[in-house]
Coordinates of N, CA and C in Angstrom, one line a residue:
Q245 N 106.8 121.0 69.9 CA 106.2 120.4 71.0 C 106.7 118.8 71.3
I246 N 106.8 118.8 72.6 CA 107.5 117.6 73.1 C 106.5 116.4 73.1
Q247 N 106.6 115.3 72.7 CA 105.7 114.2 72.9 C 106.4 113.3 73.9
L248 N 105.4 112.7 74.9 CA 105.8 111.6 75.8 C 105.0 110.6 75.8
K249 N 105.6 109.1 75.8 CA 104.9 108.1 75.6 C 105.3 107.1 76.9
E250 N 104.4 106.9 77.7 CA 104.7 106.2 78.9 C 104.3 104.5 78.7
S251 N 105.0 103.7 79.4 CA 104.6 102.3 79.4 C 105.2 101.6 80.6
G252 N 104.6 100.5 80.9 CA 105.2 99.6 81.9 C 104.1 99.6 83.3
G253 N 103.2 100.4 83.3 CA 102.5 100.1 84.5 C 101.8 98.8 84.7
G254 N 101.0 98.6 85.8 CA 100.5 97.3 86.1 C 100.2 97.2 87.5
S255 N 100.0 95.9 87.8 CA 99.6 95.5 89.2 C 100.6 94.4 89.6
V256 N 101.0 94.7 90.9 CA 101.9 93.6 91.7 C 101.6 93.6 93.1
Q257 N 101.9 92.6 93.6 CA 101.7 92.4 95.2 C 102.9 93.4 95.9
A258 N 102.5 93.6 97.0 CA 103.5 94.6 97.9 C 104.7 93.6 98.0
G259 N 106.0 94.4 98.0 CA 107.2 93.9 98.0 C 107.9 93.8 96.7
G260 N 106.8 93.7 95.6 CA 107.2 93.4 94.2 C 107.9 94.6 93.5
S261 N 108.1 94.4 92.2 CA 108.8 95.4 91.4 C 108.1 95.8 90.2
L262 N 108.1 97.0 89.5 CA 107.8 97.4 88.3 C 108.7 98.5 87.8
R263 N 108.7 98.5 86.4 CA 109.6 99.4 85.7 C 108.7 100.2 84.8
L264 N 108.9 101.5 84.9 CA 108.0 102.4 84.0 C 109.1 103.0 83.1
S265 N 108.7 103.2 81.7 CA 109.4 103.9 80.7 C 108.7 105.1 80.2
C266 N 109.3 106.0 79.7 CA 109.0 107.0 79.0 C 109.8 107.5 78.0
T267 N 109.3 107.4 76.8 CA 110.0 108.2 75.6 C 109.5 109.5 75.2
A268 N 110.6 110.4 75.3 CA 110.3 111.7 75.0 C 111.0 112.2 73.6
S269 N 110.2 112.8 72.8 CA 110.8 113.2 71.5 C 110.2 114.5 71.2
G270 N 110.9 115.2 70.3 CA 110.4 116.7 69.8 C 111.2 117.7 70.5
F271 N 112.4 117.2 70.9 CA 113.2 118.5 71.8 C 113.7 119.5 70.7
K272 N 113.6 120.8 70.8 CA 114.1 121.6 70.1 C 115.2 122.6 70.6
A273 N 114.9 123.9 71.0 CA 115.9 124.7 71.4 C 116.0 124.6 73.0
C274 N 115.3 124.3 73.8 CA 115.4 124.4 75.3 C 115.9 123.0 75.9
P275 N 116.7 123.2 77.0 CA 117.2 121.8 77.5 C 116.1 121.4 78.5
Y276 N 115.9 120.2 78.8 CA 115.0 119.7 79.5 C 115.3 118.5 80.4
A277 N 115.0 118.5 81.6 CA 115.2 117.3 82.5 C 114.0 116.5 82.4
L278 N 113.8 115.2 82.6 CA 112.9 114.4 82.7 C 112.6 113.8 84.1
G279 N 111.2 113.7 84.3 CA 111.0 113.1 85.7 C 109.6 112.5 85.7
W280 N 109.4 112.0 86.9 CA 108.0 111.3 87.1 C 107.4 112.0 88.3
H281 N 106.1 112.1 88.2 CA 105.3 112.5 89.3 C 104.0 111.5 89.5
R282 N 103.4 111.5 90.6 CA 102.3 110.5 90.7 C 101.1 111.3 91.4
Q283 N 100.1 110.7 91.1 CA 98.7 111.0 91.8 C 97.9 110.2 92.1
A284 N 97.7 109.8 93.6 CA 96.7 108.7 93.9 C 95.4 109.5 94.1
P285 N 94.3 108.5 94.1 CA 93.0 109.0 94.2 C 92.6 109.8 95.3
G286 N 92.1 111.2 95.1 CA 91.9 112.0 96.1 C 93.0 112.8 96.6
K287 N 94.2 112.7 96.0 CA 95.4 113.3 96.5 C 95.9 114.3 95.6
E288 N 96.8 115.1 95.6 CA 97.5 116.1 94.8 C 98.6 115.3 94.2
R289 N 98.9 115.8 92.9 CA 100.1 115.0 92.2 C 101.3 115.6 92.8
E290 N 102.2 114.5 93.1 CA 103.5 114.8 93.9 C 104.6 114.3 93.0
F291 N 105.7 115.0 93.4 CA 107.0 114.7 92.7 C 107.6 113.3 93.2
V292 N 108.2 112.5 92.3 CA 108.8 111.3 92.7 C 110.3 111.4 92.4
A293 N 110.7 111.7 91.2 CA 111.9 111.8 90.8 C 112.4 112.3 89.5
S294 N 113.6 113.0 89.4 CA 113.9 113.5 88.2 C 115.3 113.4 87.7
I295 N 115.6 113.4 86.4 CA 117.0 113.3 86.0 C 117.4 114.3 84.8
F296 N 118.4 115.0 85.1 CA 118.8 116.0 84.1 C 119.6 115.2 82.9
R297 N 119.9 115.9 81.9 CA 120.6 115.3 80.7 C 121.9 114.8 81.2
D298 N 122.6 115.5 81.9 CA 123.8 115.1 82.4 C 124.0 114.1 83.5
G299 N 122.8 113.5 83.8 CA 122.6 112.4 84.6 C 122.2 112.8 86.2
E300 N 122.4 114.0 86.5 CA 122.0 114.3 87.8 C 120.7 114.0 88.2
T301 N 120.5 113.3 89.4 CA 118.9 112.8 89.7 C 118.7 113.5 91.2
N302 N 117.3 113.7 91.3 CA 116.6 113.9 92.4 C 115.7 112.9 92.7
Y303 N 115.4 112.7 94.1 CA 114.3 111.8 94.6 C 113.5 112.5 95.6
A304 N 112.2 112.2 95.6 CA 111.3 112.4 96.9 C 111.8 111.4 98.0
D305 N 111.8 111.9 99.1 CA 112.3 111.3 100.2 C 111.6 109.8 100.5
Y306 N 110.3 109.8 100.1 CA 109.6 108.5 100.4 C 110.0 107.5 99.3
V307 N 110.8 107.8 98.0 CA 111.1 106.7 97.4 C 112.6 106.4 97.3
K308 N 113.2 107.2 98.1 CA 114.8 106.9 98.0 C 115.1 105.4 98.6
D309 N 116.0 104.9 98.1 CA 116.4 103.7 98.3 C 115.5 102.6 97.8
R310 N 114.4 102.9 97.2 CA 113.5 101.9 96.6 C 113.5 102.2 95.1
F311 N 113.4 103.2 94.6 CA 113.0 103.8 93.3 C 114.4 104.1 92.6
I312 N 114.6 103.9 91.5 CA 115.8 104.4 90.5 C 115.4 104.9 89.3
I313 N 115.8 106.3 89.1 CA 115.5 106.9 87.8 C 116.6 106.9 87.0
S314 N 116.6 106.3 85.8 CA 117.8 106.5 84.7 C 117.4 106.7 83.3
Q315 N 118.1 106.9 82.5 CA 117.8 107.4 81.2 C 118.6 106.8 80.0
D316 N 118.3 106.8 78.9 CA 118.9 106.4 77.8 C 119.0 107.5 76.7
T317 N 120.2 108.1 76.5 CA 120.4 109.4 75.6 C 121.2 109.0 74.3
A318 N 121.1 107.6 74.1 CA 121.9 107.1 72.6 C 121.4 107.6 71.5
N319 N 119.9 107.7 71.6 CA 119.1 108.2 70.2 C 119.2 109.7 70.3
T320 N 119.7 110.4 69.3 CA 119.7 111.8 69.2 C 118.5 112.4 69.1
A321 N 117.4 111.7 68.7 CA 116.1 112.4 68.3 C 115.3 112.1 69.4
S322 N 115.6 111.4 70.6 CA 114.7 111.2 71.6 C 115.4 110.8 72.9
R323 N 114.9 110.7 73.9 CA 115.4 110.3 75.3 C 114.3 109.3 75.8
T324 N 114.7 108.3 76.3 CA 114.1 107.4 77.3 C 114.3 107.4 78.6
V325 N 113.3 107.8 79.6 CA 113.7 107.8 81.1 C 112.8 106.7 81.6
Y326 N 113.6 105.8 82.6 CA 113.0 104.8 83.4 C 112.9 104.9 84.7
L327 N 112.0 104.6 85.4 CA 111.7 104.5 86.7 C 111.6 102.9 87.2
Q328 N 112.9 102.4 87.8 CA 112.7 101.1 88.3 C 112.3 101.2 89.9
M329 N 111.0 100.6 90.2 CA 110.6 100.8 91.5 C 110.6 99.2 92.1
D330 N 111.2 99.3 93.2 CA 111.4 97.9 93.9 C 110.7 98.1 95.5
T331 N 110.5 96.9 96.0 CA 110.0 96.9 97.4 C 108.7 97.8 97.6
L332 N 107.8 97.7 96.5 CA 106.6 98.4 96.3 C 105.7 98.2 97.5
K333 N 104.9 99.3 97.9 CA 104.0 99.5 99.0 C 102.7 99.7 98.5
P334 N 101.5 99.3 99.2 CA 100.3 99.7 98.6 C 100.0 101.1 98.6
E335 N 100.8 102.1 99.4 CA 100.8 103.5 99.2 C 101.4 104.0 98.1
D336 N 102.0 103.2 97.3 CA 102.7 103.6 96.1 C 101.7 103.6 94.8
T337 N 100.4 103.1 95.2 CA 99.4 103.0 94.1 C 99.1 104.4 93.7
A338 N 99.1 104.6 92.5 CA 98.9 105.8 92.0 C 98.9 105.8 90.3
M339 N 98.7 106.9 89.7 CA 98.9 107.1 88.3 C 100.1 107.9 88.1
Y340 N 101.1 107.2 87.5 CA 102.5 108.0 87.2 C 102.5 108.6 86.1
Y341 N 102.8 109.8 86.2 CA 103.0 110.7 85.1 C 104.5 111.0 84.7
C342 N 104.8 110.8 83.5 CA 106.1 111.4 83.0 C 106.0 112.9 82.7
K343 N 107.1 113.6 83.0 CA 107.1 115.0 82.8 C 108.4 115.5 82.0
A344 N 108.2 116.2 81.2 CA 109.6 117.0 80.6 C 109.6 118.5 81.3
I345 N 110.6 118.6 82.1 CA 110.7 119.8 82.8 C 111.6 120.6 82.2
S346 N 111.1 121.8 81.7 CA 111.9 122.9 81.0 C 113.0 123.6 82.0
Q347 N 114.1 123.7 81.5 CA 115.4 124.4 82.3 C 115.4 125.8 81.7
S348 N 114.5 126.2 81.1 CA 114.5 127.5 80.6 C 113.1 128.3 80.6
R349 N 113.1 129.4 80.9 CA 111.9 130.2 81.0 C 111.2 130.5 79.6
L350 N 112.1 130.2 78.6 CA 111.4 130.4 77.3 C 110.5 129.2 76.8
C351 N 110.5 128.1 77.7 CA 109.8 126.9 77.1 C 109.1 126.3 78.4
I352 N 108.0 125.5 78.0 CA 107.0 125.0 78.9 C 107.3 123.6 79.3
D353 N 106.6 123.2 80.4 CA 106.7 121.7 80.6 C 105.7 121.0 79.9
Y354 N 106.0 119.8 79.8 CA 105.0 118.8 79.0 C 104.8 117.5 80.0
W355 N 103.5 117.1 80.0 CA 103.1 115.9 80.8 C 102.7 114.7 79.9
G356 N 102.9 113.5 80.4 CA 102.6 112.5 79.6 C 101.0 112.1 80.0
R357 N 100.6 111.0 79.4 CA 99.0 110.7 79.9 C 98.9 109.9 81.3
G358 N 99.9 109.3 81.4 CA 100.0 108.5 82.7 C 100.1 107.0 82.6
A359 N 100.6 106.4 83.7 CA 100.6 105.0 83.6 C 100.1 104.4 85.1
Q360 N 99.0 103.6 85.2 CA 98.4 103.2 86.5 C 99.4 102.1 86.9
V361 N 99.7 102.4 88.3 CA 100.5 101.5 89.3 C 99.6 101.0 90.2
T362 N 99.3 99.8 90.5 CA 98.5 99.3 91.5 C 99.2 98.3 92.4
I363 N 99.3 98.4 93.5 CA 100.1 97.8 94.6 C 99.1 96.9 95.7
A364 N 99.0 95.7 95.5 CA 98.0 94.8 96.3 C 98.7 94.4 97.6
S365 N 97.9 94.6 98.7 CA 98.5 94.3 99.9 C 98.5 92.9 100.2

């Protein structure tokens, strides 16, 4: 079972920056991408960004040019994924969830518990 531990949420003024971190451990047989989703109150959870182990990244259109996803793969027992969020807007306010995205039908996805991000106008 994969464990995901998020950190780095908080509150900032609009235009500010925050960085989220998520350390994933417990990888076994299946390859995984790591990513971030978010869920605002009263809304559905939505994709933000993802990164494959080889470094390939994907972003939702509404965060391109503002958010950057990166990872640290130096530790063979775990991977840490970061989400650098710049030029934050009030509409970025949400609970941000780290996700381990299975690249095989033999394994399931995993979710972290979430980190709250609040942007004041």
